[in-house]
Short mmCIF file of C-alpha atoms and ligand atoms in Angstrom, two decimals:
data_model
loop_
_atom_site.label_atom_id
_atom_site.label_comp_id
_atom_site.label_asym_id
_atom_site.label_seq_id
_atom_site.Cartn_x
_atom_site.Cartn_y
_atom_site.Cartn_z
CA UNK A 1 88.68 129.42 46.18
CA UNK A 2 85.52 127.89 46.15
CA UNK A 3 83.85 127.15 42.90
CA UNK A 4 81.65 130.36 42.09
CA UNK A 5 78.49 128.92 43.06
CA UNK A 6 79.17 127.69 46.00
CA UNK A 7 79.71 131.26 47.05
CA UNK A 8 75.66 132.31 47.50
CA UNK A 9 74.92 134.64 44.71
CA UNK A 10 72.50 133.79 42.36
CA UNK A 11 74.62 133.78 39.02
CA UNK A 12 72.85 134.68 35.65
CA UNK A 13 72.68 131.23 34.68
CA UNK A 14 70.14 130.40 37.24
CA UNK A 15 66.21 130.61 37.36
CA UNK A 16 64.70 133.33 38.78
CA UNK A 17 60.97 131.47 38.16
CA UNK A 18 60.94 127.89 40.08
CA UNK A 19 58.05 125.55 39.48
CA UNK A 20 59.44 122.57 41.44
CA UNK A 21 62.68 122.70 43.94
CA UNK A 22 65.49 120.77 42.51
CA UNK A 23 64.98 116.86 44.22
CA UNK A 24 68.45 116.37 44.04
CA UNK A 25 69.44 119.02 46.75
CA UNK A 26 67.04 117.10 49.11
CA UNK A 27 67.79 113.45 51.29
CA UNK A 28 66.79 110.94 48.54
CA UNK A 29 63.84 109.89 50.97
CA UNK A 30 62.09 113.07 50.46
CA UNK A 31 58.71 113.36 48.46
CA UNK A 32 55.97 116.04 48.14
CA UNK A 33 52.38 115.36 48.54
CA UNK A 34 49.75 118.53 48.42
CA UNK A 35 52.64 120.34 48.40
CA UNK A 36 53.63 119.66 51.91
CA UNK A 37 57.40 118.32 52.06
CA UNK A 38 58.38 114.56 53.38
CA UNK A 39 61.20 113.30 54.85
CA UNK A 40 61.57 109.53 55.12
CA UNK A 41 58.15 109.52 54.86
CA UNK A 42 57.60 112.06 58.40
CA UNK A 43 55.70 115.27 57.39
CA UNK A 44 57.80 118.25 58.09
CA UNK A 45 54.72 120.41 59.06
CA UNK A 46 53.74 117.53 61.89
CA UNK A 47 57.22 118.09 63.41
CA UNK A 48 57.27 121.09 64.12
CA UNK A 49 53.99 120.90 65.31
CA UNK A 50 54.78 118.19 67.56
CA UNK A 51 58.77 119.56 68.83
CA UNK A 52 58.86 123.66 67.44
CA UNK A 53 61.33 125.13 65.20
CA UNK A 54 64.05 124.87 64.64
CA UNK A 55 65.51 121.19 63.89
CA UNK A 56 67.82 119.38 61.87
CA UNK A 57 66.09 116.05 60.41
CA UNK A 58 68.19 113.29 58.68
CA UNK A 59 66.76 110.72 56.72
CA UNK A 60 68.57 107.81 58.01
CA UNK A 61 68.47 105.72 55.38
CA UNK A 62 69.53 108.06 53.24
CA UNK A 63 72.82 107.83 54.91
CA UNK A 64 72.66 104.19 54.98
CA UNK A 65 72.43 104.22 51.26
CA UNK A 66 75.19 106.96 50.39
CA UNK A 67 77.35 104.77 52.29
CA UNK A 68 76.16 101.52 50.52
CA UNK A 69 77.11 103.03 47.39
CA UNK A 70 80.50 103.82 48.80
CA UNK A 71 81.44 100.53 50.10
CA UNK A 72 79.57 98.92 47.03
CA UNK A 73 81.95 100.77 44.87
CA UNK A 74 85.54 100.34 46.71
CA UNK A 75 87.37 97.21 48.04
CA UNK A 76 88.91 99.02 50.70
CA UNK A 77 87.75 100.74 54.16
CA UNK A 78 85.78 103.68 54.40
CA UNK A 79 85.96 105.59 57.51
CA UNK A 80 83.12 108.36 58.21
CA UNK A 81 84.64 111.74 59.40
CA UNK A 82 82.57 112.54 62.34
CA UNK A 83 83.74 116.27 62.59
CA UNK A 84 80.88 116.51 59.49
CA UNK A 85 78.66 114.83 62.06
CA UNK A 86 78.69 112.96 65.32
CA UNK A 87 76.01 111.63 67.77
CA UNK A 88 75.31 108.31 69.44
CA UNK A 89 72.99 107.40 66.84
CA UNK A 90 75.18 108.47 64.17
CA UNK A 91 78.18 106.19 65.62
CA UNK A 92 75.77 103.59 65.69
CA UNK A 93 74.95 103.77 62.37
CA UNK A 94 78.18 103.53 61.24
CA UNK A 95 78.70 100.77 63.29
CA UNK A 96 75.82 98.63 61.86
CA UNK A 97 76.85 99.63 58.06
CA UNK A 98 80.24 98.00 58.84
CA UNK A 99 82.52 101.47 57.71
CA UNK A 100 85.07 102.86 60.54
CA UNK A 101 84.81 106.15 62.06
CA UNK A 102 87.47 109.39 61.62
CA UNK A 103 88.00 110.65 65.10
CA UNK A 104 90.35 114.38 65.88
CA UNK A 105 89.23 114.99 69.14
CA UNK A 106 88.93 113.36 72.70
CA UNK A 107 84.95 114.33 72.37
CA UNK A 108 84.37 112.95 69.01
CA UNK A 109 86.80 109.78 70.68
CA UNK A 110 84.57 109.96 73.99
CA UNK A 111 80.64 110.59 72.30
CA UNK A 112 81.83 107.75 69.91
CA UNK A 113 82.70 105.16 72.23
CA UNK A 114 79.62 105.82 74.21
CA UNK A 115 77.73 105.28 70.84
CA UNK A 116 78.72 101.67 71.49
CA UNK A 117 81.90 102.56 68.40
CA UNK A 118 84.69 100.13 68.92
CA UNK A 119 87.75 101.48 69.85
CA UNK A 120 89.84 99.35 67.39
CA UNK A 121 87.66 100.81 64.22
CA UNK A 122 88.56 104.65 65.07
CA UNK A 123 91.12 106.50 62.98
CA UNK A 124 92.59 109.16 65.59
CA UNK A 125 93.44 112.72 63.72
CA UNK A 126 94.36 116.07 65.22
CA UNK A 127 97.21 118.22 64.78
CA UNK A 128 98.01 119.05 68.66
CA UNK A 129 96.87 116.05 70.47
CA UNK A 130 97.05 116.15 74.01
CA UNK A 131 98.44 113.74 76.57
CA UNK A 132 94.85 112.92 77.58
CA UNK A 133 93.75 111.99 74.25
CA UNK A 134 96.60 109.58 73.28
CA UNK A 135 96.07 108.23 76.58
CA UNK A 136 92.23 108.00 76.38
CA UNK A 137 93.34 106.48 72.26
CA UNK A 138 95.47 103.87 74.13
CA UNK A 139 93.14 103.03 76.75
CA UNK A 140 90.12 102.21 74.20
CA UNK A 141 92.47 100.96 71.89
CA UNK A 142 91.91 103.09 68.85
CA UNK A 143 92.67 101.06 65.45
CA UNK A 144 95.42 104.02 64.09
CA UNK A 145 96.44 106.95 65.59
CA UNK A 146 97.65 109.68 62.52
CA UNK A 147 100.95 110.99 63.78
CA UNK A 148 101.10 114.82 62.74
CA UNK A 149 104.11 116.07 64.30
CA UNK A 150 107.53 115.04 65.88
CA UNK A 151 106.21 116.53 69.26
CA UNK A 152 103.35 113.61 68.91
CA UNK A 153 105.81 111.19 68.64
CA UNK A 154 107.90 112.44 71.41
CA UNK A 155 104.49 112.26 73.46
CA UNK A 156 103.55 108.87 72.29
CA UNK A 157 107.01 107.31 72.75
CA UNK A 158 106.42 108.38 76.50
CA UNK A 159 102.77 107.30 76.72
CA UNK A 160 103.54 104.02 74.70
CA UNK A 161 104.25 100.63 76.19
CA UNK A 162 106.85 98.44 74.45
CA UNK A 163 105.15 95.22 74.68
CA UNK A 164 102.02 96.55 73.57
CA UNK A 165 103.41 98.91 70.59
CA UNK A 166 100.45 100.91 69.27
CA UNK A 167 100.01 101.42 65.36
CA UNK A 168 99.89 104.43 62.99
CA UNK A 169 99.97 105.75 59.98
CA UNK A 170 101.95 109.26 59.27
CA UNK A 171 100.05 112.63 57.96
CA UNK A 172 102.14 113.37 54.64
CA UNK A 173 101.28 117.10 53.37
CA UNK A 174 101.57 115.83 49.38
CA UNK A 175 102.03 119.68 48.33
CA UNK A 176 98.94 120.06 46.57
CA UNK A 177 96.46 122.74 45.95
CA UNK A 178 93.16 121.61 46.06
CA UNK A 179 90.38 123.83 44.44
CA UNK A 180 88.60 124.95 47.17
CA UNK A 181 88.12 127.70 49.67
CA UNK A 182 91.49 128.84 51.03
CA UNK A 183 90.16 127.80 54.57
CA UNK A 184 89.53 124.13 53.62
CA UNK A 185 92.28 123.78 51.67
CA UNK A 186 94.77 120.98 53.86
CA UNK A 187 97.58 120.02 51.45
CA UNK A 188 99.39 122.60 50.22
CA UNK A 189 102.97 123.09 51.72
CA UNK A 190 101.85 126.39 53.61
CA UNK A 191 99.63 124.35 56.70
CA UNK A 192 99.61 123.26 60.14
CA UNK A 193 98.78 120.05 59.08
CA UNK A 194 100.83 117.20 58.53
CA UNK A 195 105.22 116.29 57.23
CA UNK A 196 106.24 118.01 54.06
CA UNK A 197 106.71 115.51 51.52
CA UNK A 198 108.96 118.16 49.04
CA UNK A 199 110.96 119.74 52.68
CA UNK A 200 111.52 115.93 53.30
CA UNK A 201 110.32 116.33 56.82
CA UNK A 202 108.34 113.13 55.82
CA UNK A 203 111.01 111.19 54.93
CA UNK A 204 112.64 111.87 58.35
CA UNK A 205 109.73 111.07 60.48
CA UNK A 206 108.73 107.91 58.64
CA UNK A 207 113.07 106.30 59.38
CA UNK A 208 112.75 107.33 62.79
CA UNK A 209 109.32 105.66 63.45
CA UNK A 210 110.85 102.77 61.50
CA UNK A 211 113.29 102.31 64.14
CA UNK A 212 110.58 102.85 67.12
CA UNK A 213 110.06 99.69 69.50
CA UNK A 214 106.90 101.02 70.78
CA UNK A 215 105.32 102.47 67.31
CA UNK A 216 104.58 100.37 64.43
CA UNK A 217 104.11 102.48 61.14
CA UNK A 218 101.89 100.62 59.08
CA UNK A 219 100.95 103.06 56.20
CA UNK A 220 100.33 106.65 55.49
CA UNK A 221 97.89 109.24 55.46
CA UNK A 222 97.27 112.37 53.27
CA UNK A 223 93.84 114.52 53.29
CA UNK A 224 94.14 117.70 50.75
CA UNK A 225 90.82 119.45 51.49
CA UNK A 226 87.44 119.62 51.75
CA UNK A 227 84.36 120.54 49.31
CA UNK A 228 87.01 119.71 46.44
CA UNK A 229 84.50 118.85 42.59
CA UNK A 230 87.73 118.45 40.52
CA UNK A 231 88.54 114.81 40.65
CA UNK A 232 92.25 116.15 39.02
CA UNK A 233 93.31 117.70 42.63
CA UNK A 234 93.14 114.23 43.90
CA UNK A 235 95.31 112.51 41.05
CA UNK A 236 98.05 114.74 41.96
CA UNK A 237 98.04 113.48 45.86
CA UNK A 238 97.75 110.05 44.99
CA UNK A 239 100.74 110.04 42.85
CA UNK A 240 102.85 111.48 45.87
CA UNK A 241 101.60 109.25 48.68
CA UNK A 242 101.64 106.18 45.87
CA UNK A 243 105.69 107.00 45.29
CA UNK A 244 106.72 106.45 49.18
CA UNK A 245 104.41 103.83 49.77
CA UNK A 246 106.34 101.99 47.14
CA UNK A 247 109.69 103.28 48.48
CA UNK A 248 108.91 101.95 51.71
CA UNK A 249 106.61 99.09 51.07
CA UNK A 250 103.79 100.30 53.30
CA UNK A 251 100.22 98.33 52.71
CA UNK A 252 98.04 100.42 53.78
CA UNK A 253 97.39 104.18 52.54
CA UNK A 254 94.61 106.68 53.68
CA UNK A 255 93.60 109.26 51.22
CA UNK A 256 91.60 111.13 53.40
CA UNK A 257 88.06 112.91 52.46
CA UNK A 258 87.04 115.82 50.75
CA UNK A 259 84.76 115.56 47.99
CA UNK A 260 82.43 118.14 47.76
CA UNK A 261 78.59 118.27 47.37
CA UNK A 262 75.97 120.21 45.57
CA UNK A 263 74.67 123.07 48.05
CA UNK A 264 72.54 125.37 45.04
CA UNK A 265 70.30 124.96 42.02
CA UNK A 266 72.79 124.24 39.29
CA UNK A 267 75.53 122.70 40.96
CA UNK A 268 76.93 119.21 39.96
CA UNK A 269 79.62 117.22 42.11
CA UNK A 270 80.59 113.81 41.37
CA UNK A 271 78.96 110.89 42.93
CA UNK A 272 80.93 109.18 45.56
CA UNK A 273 80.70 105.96 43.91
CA UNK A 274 83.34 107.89 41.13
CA UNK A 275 85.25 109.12 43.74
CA UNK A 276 85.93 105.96 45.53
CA UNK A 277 86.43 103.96 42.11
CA UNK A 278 88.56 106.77 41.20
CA UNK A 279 90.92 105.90 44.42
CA UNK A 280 90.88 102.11 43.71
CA UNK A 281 91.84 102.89 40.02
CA UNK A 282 94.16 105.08 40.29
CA UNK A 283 96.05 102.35 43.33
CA UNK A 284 95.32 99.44 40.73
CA UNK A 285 97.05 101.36 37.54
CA UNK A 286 100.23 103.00 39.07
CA UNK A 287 101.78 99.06 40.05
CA UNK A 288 101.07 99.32 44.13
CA UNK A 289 100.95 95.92 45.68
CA UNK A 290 97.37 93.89 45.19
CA UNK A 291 97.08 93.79 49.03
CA UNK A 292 97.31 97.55 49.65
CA UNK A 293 94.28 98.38 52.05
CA UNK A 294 93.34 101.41 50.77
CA UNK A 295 90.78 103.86 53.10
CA UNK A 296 88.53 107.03 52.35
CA UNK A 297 87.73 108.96 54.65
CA UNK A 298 84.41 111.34 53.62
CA UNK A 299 82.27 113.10 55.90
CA UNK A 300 80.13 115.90 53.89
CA UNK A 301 79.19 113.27 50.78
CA UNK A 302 78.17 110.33 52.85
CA UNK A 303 75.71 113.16 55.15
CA UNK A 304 75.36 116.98 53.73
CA UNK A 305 72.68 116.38 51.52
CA UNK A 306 70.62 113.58 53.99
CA UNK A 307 69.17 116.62 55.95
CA UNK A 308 67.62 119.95 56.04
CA UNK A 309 67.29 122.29 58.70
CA UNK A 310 63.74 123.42 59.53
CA UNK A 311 62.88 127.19 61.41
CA UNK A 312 59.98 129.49 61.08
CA UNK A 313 60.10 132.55 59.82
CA UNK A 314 59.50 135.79 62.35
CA UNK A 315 59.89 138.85 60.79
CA UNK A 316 59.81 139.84 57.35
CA UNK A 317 61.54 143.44 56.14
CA UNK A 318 60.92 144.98 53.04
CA UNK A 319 63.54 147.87 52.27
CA UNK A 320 62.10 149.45 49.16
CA UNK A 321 64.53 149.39 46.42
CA UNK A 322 67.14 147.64 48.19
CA UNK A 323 66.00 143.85 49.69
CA UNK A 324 63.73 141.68 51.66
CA UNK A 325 64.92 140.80 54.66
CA UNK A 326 63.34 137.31 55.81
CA UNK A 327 64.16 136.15 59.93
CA UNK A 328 64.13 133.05 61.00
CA UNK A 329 63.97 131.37 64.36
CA UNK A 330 68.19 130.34 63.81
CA UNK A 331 71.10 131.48 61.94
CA UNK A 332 74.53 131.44 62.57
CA UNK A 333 74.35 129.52 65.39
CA UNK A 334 72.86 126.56 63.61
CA UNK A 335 74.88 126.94 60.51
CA UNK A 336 78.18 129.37 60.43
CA UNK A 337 79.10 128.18 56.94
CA UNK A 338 77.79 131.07 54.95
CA UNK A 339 79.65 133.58 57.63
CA UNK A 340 82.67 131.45 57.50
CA UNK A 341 82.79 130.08 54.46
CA UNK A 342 80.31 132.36 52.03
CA UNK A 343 78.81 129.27 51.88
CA UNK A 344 75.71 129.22 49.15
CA UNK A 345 72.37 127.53 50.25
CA UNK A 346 69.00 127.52 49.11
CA UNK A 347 65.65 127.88 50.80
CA UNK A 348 62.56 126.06 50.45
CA UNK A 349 59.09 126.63 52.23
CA UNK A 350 58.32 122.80 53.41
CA UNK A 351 54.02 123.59 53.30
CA UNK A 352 54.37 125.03 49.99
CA UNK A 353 56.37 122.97 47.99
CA UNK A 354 54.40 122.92 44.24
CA UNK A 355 54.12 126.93 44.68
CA UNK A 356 55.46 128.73 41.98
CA UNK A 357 59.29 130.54 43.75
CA UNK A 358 59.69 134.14 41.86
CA UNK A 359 60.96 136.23 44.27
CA UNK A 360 64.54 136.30 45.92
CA UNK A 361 64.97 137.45 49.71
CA UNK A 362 67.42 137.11 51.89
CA UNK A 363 67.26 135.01 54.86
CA UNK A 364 68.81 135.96 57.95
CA UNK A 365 69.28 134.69 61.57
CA UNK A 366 67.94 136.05 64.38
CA UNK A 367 71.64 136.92 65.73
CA UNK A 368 73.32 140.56 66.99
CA UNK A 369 75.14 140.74 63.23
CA UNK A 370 74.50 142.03 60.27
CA UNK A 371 76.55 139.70 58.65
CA UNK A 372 74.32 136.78 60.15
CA UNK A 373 73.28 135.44 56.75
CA UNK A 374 71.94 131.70 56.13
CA UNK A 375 70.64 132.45 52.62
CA UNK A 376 71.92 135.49 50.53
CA UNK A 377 69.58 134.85 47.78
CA UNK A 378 66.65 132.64 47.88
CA UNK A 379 64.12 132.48 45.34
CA UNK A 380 60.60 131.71 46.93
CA UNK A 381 57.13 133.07 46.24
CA UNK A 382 55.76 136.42 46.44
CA UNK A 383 53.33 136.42 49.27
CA UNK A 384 55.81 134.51 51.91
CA UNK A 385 54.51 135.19 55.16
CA UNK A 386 55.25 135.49 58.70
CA UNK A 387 54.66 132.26 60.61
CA UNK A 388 55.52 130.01 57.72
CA UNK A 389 58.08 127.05 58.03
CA UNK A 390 61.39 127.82 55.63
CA UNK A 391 63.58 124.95 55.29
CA UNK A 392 67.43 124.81 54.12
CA UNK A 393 68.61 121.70 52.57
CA UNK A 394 71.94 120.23 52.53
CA UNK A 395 72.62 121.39 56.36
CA UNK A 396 73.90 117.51 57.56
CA UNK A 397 77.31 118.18 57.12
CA UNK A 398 79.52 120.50 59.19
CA UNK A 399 75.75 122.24 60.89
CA UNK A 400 75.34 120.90 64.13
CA UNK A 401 78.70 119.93 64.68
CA UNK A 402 79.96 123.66 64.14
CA UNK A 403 76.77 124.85 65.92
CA UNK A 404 77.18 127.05 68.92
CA UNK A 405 75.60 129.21 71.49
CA UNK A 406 75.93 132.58 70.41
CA UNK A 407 73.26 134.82 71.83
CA UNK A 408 72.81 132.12 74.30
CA UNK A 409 70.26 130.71 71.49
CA UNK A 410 70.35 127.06 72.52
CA UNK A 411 71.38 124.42 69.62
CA UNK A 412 68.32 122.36 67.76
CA UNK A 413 67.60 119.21 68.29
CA UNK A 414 68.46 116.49 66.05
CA UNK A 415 65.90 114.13 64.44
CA UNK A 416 66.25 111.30 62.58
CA UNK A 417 63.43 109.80 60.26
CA UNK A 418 62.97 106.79 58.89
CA UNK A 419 59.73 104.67 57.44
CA UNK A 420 57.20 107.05 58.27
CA UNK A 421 58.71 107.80 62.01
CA UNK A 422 60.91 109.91 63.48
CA UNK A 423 62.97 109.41 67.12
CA UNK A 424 64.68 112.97 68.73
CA UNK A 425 68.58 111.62 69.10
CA UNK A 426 69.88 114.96 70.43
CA UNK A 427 66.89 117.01 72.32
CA UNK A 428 67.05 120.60 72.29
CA UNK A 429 68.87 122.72 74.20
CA UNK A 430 67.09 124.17 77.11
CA UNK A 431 67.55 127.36 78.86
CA UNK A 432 68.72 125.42 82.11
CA UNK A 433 71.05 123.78 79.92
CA UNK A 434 72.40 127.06 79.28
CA UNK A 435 73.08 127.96 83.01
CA UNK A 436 74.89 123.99 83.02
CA UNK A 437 78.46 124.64 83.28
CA UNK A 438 78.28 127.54 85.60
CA UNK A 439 79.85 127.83 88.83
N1 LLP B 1 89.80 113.49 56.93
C1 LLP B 1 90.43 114.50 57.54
C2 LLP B 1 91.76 114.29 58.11
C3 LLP B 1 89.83 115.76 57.61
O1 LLP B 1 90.46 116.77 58.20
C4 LLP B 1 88.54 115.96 57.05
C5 LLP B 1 87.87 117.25 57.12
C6 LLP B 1 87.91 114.85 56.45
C7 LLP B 1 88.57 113.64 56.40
C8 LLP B 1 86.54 114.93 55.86
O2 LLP B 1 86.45 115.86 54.84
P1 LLP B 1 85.10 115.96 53.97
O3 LLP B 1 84.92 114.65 53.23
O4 LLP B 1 83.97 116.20 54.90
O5 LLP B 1 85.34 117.09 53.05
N2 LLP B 1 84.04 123.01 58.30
C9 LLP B 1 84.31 122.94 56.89
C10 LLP B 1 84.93 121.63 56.50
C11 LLP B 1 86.21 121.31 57.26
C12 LLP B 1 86.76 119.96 56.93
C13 LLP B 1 87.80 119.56 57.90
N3 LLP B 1 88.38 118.28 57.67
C14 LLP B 1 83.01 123.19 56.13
O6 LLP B 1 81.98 123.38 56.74
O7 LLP B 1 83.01 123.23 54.90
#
């Protein structure tokens, strides 16, 4: 399961008086002056002014920099999971910081490419791809194509040309239980995901891509979870991918992503300059060959924490003796984790930030559910009021990418800030846009 705090409920241990909002949970461009929040230097308050509530705002160069440190910190490739978070601008960014891009559907393929994202630099996942999307894979030429089944290589054999054999790595399931929640959790032996190392279905598939014409095997793959903070879980997969890359003298190896991020007041996950190091150590100490490309795949610790998500509160319920009910312009359509997941989050009011937070409420969406949730416990001060922007930080990572239309509440537009400016990259949703795919 997920580490307790991750789970939403404020524990014992932590405040219930806040002078100043942890900086840590916020893009490392943010900063506070007159108590009115910053992103990137772009004044929350002015942006909602200028495009309404709500909106997801990234602090570009807070990416930029997480992945910096990354690279910085690891010889090998780092690939950005775009299921945490894909746009144009996003593939472009990646692009122009030089990492490669995790791809698992034909839409994160297709919105990638049209980002300007070279074929060649994808890493193509998925556990049920179709026909279409090896075909579209083929056609762009995507760098590696994960193989997660012997129905996928059936498919690709057929779909394959011998003179132009395409290359992959295999998805091994290492047979580990990552600490995390149960729904996250990738690489146990119990998954849909991936050939059995300890069944020997692994074993099987790699000897009879060995002796494919049309598919070169060039390394393997293993991913064991996601929001994982015990740097032990990953020791364990690496010492079962590291034992048949040696048997079969692969040079290149994918560990996947996974590390987690803070989300609450009090949390502490390692920095993904450990992790990476962590990876490279553990390939340089257990006598792999020098020229083993190693790859990392993160998505949530290169972009949870680069933005916050901004809405305005409508409605404020006070049910003596039980709780405060606080209801913002979103919810669950904007962010399912805490429905999903019990996801934990904390609340900020971006206008108010050097006001003294004493009072916990609960946050909800504006959705037909009860359990509709964004923040089950958020300290913030006494006299919060209706019409008041209320900010959650830490939404960049799995927000607007599991975002839908429930209600037929259109998805927020995407902003991302940088130097004092900020440029809309996906505009809100309109009501026509609603009405788009119907007949
Ligand atoms: N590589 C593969 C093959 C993956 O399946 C994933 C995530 C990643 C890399 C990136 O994992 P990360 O570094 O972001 O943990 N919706 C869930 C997370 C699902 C993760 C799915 N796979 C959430 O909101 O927590």
């Amino acid at each position: 399961m997920m580490k307790e705090l991750s789970r939403g409920d404020r524990s014992d241990a932590m405040p219930s008086i806040r002078h100043s909002f942890p900086m840590g949970l916020l893009p490392s461009g943010a900063s506070i002056r007159s108590g009115s929040l910053y992103v990137a230097g772009v004044e929350i308050k002015r942006v909602a002014e200028e495009i309404g509530t709500p909106f997801f705002i990234y602090d570009e160069d807070h990416i930029r920099t997480t992945i910096r440190d990354a690279k910085g910190a690891f010889s090998g490739d780092i690939a950005f999971a775009s299921k945490a978070f894909l746009c144009k601008a996003m593939a472009q960014l990646a692009l122009e910081e030089g990492i490669l891009l995790d791809v698992a559907s034909m839409g994160e393929m297709y919105v990638a490419h049209a980002g300007g994202f070279p074929g060649d630099r994808m890493i193509l996942h998925g556990n049920n791809k179709s026909d279409q999307e090896l075909a579209f894979a083929l056609e762009i030429g995507v760098g590696r194509i994960v193989i997660d089944s012997f129905d996928e290589i059936d498919r690709l054999e057929s779909l394959a040309k011998a003179d132009e054999p395409v290359s992959v790595w295999l998805r091994v399931t290492p047979g580990v239980e990552a600490h995390t929640h149960e729904y996250v959790m990738t690489g146990q032996e119990d998954t849909k995901f991936g050939f059995s190392y300890s069944a020997g279905a692994a074993e099987e598939a790699i000897e009879l891509l060995l002796s494919s014409k049309k598919i070169r095997l060039l390394g393997l793959h293993s991913h064991i979870g996601s929001q994982i903070f015990m740097l032990d879980s990953f020791k364990a997969q690496f010492d079962v991918m590291a034992e048949l890359i040696k048997r079969y003298g692969f040079l290149e190896l994918n560990l996947g992503g996974g590390l987690g991020v803070a989300y609450i007041d009090g949390e502490e996950a390692p920095a993904i300059a450990d992790w990476v190091s962590m990876a490279e150590s553990y390939a340089k100490n257990s006598g792999l060959p020098d020229n083993l490309r190693l790859v990392l795949e993160p998505g949530r610790a290169i972009i949870a924490r680069s933005a916050i998500t901004v809405y305005r509160v409508g409605t404020i319920k006070r049910l003596k003796g039980i709780r405060t009910y606080v209801s913002i312009d979103g919810g669950m359509s904007d962010n399912p984790r805490p429905v999903l997941y019990e996801s934990g989050y904390e609340a900020i009011l971006p206008e108010r930030m050097n006001d003294v937070s004493d009072t916990i409420y609960t946050i909800s969406g504006k959705h037909c559910e009860s359990g509709d949730i964004v923040v089950s416990s958020a300290l913030l001060p006494s006299d919060l009021a209706v019409g008041e922007l209320l900010a959650t930080p830490v939404t960049g990572a799995y927000g607007y990418s599991m975002a839908s239309n429930y209600n037929k509440v259109g998805r927020p537009p995407v902003i991302f800030a940088k130097d004092g400016r900020y440029r809309v990259v996906v505009r809100r949703e309109t009501l026509g846009d609603l009405l788009r795919l119907e007949e």
